[in-house]
PDB file of C-alpha atoms in Angstrom:
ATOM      1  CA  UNK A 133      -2.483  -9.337  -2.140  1.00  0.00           C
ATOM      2  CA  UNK A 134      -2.896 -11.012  -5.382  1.00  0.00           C
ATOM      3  CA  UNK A 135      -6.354 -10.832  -6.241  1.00  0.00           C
ATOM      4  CA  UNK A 136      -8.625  -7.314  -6.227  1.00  0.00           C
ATOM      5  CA  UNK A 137     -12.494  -7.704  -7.131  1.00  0.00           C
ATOM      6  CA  UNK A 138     -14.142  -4.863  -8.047  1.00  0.00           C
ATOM      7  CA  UNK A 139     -18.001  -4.876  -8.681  1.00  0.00           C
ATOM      8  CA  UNK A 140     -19.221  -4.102 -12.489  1.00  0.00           C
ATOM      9  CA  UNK A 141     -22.947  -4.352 -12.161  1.00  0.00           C
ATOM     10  CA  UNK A 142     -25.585  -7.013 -12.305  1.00  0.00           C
ATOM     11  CA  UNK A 143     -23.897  -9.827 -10.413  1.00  0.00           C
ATOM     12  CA  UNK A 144     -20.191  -9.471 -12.345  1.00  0.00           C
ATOM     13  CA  UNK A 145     -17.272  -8.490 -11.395  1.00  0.00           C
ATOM     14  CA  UNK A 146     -13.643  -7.424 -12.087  1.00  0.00           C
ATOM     15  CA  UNK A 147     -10.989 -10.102 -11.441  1.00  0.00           C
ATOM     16  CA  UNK A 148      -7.220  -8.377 -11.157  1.00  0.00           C
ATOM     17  CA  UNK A 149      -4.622 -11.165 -10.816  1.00  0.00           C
ATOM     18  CA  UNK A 150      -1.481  -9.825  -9.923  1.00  0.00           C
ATOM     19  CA  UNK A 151       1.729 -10.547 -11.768  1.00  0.00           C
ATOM     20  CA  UNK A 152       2.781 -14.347 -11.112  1.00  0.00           C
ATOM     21  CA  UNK A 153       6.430 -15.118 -11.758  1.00  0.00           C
ATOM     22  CA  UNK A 154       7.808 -18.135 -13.052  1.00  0.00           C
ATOM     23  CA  UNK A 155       8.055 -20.952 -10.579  1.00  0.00           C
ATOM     24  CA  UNK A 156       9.702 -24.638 -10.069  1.00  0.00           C
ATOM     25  CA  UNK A 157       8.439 -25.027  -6.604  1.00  0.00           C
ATOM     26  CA  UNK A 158       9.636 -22.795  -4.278  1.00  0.00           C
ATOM     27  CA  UNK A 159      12.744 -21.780  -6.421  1.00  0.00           C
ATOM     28  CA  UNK A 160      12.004 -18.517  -8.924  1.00  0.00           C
ATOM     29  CA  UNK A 161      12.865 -19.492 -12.554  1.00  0.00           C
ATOM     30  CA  UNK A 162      15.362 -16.514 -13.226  1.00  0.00           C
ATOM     31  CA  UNK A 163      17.366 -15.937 -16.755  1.00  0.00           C
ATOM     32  CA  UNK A 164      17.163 -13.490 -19.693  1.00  0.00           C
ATOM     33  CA  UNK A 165      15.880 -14.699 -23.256  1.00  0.00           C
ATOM     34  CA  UNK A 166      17.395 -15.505 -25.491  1.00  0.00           C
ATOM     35  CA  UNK A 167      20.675 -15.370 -24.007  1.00  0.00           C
ATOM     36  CA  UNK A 168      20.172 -17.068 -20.959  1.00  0.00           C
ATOM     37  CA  UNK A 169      17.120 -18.704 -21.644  1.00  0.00           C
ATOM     38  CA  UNK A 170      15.833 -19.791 -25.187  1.00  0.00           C
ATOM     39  CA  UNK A 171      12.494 -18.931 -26.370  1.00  0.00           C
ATOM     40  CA  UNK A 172      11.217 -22.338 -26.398  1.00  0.00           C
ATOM     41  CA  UNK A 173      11.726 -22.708 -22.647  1.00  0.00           C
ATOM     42  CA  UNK A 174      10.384 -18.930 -21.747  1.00  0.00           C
ATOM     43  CA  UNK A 175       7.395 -19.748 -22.919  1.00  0.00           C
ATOM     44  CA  UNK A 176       7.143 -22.722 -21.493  1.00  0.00           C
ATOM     45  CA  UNK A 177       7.753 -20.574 -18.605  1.00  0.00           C
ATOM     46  CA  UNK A 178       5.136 -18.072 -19.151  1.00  0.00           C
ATOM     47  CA  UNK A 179       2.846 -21.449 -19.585  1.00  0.00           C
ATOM     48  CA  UNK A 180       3.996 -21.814 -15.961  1.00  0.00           C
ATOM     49  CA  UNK A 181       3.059 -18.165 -15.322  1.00  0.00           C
ATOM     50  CA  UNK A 182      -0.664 -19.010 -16.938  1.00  0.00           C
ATOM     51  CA  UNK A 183      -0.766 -21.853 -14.570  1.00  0.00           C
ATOM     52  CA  UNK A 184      -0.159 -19.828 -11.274  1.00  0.00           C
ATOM     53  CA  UNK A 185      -2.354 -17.210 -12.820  1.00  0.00           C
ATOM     54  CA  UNK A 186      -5.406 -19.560 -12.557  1.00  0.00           C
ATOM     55  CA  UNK A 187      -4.601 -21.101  -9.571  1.00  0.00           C
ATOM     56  CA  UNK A 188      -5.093 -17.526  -7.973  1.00  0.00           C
ATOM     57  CA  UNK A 189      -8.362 -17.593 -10.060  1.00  0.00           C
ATOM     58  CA  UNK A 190      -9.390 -20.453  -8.503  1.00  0.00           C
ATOM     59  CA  UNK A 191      -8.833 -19.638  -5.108  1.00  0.00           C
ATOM     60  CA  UNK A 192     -10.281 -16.152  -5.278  1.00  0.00           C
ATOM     61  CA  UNK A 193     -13.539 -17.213  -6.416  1.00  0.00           C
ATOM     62  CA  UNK A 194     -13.037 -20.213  -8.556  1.00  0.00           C
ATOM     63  CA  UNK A 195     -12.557 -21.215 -12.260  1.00  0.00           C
ATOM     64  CA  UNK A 196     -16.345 -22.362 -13.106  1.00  0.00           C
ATOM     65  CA  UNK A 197     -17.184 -18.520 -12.370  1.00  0.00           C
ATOM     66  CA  UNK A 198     -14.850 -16.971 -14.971  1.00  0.00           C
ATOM     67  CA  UNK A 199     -17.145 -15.714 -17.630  1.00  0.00           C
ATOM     68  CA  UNK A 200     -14.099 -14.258 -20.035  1.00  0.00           C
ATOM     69  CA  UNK A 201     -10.739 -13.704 -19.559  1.00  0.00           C
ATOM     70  CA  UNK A 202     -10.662  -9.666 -20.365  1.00  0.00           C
ATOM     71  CA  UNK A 203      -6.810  -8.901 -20.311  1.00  0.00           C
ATOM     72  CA  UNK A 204      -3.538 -10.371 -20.169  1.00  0.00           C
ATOM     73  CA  UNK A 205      -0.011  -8.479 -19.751  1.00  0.00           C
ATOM     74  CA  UNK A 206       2.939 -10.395 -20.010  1.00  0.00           C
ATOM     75  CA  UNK A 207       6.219  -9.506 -19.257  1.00  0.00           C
ATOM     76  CA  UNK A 208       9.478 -11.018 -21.022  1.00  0.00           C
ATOM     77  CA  UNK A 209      12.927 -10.759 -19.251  1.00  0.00           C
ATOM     78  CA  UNK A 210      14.535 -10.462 -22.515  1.00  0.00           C
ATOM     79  CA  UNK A 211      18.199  -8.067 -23.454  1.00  0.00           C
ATOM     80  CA  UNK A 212      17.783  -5.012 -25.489  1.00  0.00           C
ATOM     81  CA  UNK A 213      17.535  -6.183 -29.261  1.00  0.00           C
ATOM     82  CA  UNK A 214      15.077  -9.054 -28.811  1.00  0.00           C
ATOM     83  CA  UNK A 215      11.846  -8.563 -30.695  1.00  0.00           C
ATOM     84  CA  UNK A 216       9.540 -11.853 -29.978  1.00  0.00           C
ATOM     85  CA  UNK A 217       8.000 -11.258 -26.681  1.00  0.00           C
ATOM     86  CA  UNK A 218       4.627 -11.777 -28.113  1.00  0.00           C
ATOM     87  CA  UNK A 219       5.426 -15.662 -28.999  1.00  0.00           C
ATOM     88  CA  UNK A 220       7.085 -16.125 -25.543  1.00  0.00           C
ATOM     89  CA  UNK A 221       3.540 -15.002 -23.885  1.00  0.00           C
ATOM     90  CA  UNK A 222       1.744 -17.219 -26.244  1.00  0.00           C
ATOM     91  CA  UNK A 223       2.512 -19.512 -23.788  1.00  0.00           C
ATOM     92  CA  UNK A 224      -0.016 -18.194 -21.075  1.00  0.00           C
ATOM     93  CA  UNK A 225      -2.436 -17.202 -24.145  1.00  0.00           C
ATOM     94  CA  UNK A 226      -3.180 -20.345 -25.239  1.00  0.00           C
ATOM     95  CA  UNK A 227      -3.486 -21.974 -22.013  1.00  0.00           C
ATOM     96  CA  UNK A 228      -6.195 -19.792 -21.283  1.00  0.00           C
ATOM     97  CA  UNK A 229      -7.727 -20.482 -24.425  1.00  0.00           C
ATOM     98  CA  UNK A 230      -7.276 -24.161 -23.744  1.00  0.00           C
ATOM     99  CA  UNK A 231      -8.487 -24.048 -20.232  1.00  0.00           C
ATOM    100  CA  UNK A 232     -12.083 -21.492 -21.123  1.00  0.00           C
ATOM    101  CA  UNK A 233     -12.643 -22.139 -24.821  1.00  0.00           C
ATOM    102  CA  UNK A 234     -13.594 -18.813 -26.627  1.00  0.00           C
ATOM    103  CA  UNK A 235     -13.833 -17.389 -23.104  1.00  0.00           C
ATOM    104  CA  UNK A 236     -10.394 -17.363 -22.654  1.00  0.00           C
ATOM    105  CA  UNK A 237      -9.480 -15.021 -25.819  1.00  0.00           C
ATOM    106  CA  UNK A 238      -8.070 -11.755 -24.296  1.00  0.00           C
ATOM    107  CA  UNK A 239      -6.708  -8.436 -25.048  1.00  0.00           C
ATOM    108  CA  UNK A 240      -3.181  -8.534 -24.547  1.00  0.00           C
ATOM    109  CA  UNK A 241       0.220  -6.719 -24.115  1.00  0.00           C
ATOM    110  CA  UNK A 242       3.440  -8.039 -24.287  1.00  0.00           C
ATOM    111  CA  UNK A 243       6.454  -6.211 -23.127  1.00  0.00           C
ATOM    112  CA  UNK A 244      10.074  -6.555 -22.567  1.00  0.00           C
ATOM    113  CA  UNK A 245      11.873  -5.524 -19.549  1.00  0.00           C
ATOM    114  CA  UNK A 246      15.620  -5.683 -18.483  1.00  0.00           C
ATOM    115  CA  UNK A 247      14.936  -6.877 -15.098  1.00  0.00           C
ATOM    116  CA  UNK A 248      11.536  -8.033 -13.529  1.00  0.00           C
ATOM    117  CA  UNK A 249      10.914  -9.629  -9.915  1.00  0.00           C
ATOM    118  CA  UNK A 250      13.576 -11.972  -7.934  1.00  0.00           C
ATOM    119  CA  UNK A 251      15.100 -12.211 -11.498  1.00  0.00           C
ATOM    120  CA  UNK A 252      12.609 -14.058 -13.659  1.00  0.00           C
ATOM    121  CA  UNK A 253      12.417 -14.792 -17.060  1.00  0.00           C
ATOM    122  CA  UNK A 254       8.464 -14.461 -17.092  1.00  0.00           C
ATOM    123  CA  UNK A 255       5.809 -12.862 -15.164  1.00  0.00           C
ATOM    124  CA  UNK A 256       2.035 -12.624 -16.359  1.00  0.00           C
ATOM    125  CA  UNK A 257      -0.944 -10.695 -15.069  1.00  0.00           C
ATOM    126  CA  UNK A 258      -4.284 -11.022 -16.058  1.00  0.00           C
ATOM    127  CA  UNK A 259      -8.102  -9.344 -15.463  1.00  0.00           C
ATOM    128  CA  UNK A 260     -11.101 -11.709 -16.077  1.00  0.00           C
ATOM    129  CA  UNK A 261     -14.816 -10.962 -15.507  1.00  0.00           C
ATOM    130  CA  UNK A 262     -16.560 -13.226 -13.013  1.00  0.00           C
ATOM    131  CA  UNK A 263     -20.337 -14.212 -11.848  1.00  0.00           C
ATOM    132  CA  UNK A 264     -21.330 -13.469  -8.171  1.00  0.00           C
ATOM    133  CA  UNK A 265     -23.483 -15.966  -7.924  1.00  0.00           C
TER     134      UNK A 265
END
């Protein structure tokens, strides 16, 4: 499943997008940052993430119904010592920001990880608030 609504009162509800990995296609965009993978193109990766992220928004109950995007975690395949996850999900940030305006400002976390999913670099989750109706 990669979508969970859960009702919040008067015609809202929750949003949970499940973790999207970075994708060319079908083929998983895999490597470590920064020593596999710069930090340039990891966050162009985690733009990637953003990308899948609202696609699943927009077939779950689509984009014009977002009414704020309430939380973004972001996780950076990245080795031991590296310190700048936060710039690598920028990325995803600030196409949210770009895609809802104001709307699109989030709480966020950004963490490292020695291994995530199929061997990605990136892989983003987010929770947004939505109309019913």
């Amino acid at each position: 499943m990669q979508t969970r609504l859960v009702a919040i009162g008067e015609g809202r509800l929750l949003l949970y997008v499940a973790g999207q990995i970075c994708r060319d296609g079908d083929e998983v965009m895999t490597g470590r940052c920064p020593d596999e993978v710069s930090v340039e193109e990891a966050t162009r990766r985690a733009r990637m993430c953003g990308l899948a992220v609202l696609a699943q928004i927009e077939q779950s109950v689509g984009l014009d119904n977002v009414v704020e995007l309430a939380q973004v975690i972001g996780f950076v395949r990245s080795v031991e010592d590296f310190t700048e996850q936060s710039r690598v999900v920028n990325g995803a940030s600030d196409l949210f920001v770009e895609v809802f305006g104001s709307a699109g400002k989030h709480t966020r976390a950004a963490v490292g990880s020695s291994g995530l999913p199929l061997g990605a670099t990136v892989e983003i989750a987010a929770v947004a608030v939505v109309r019913t109706g």
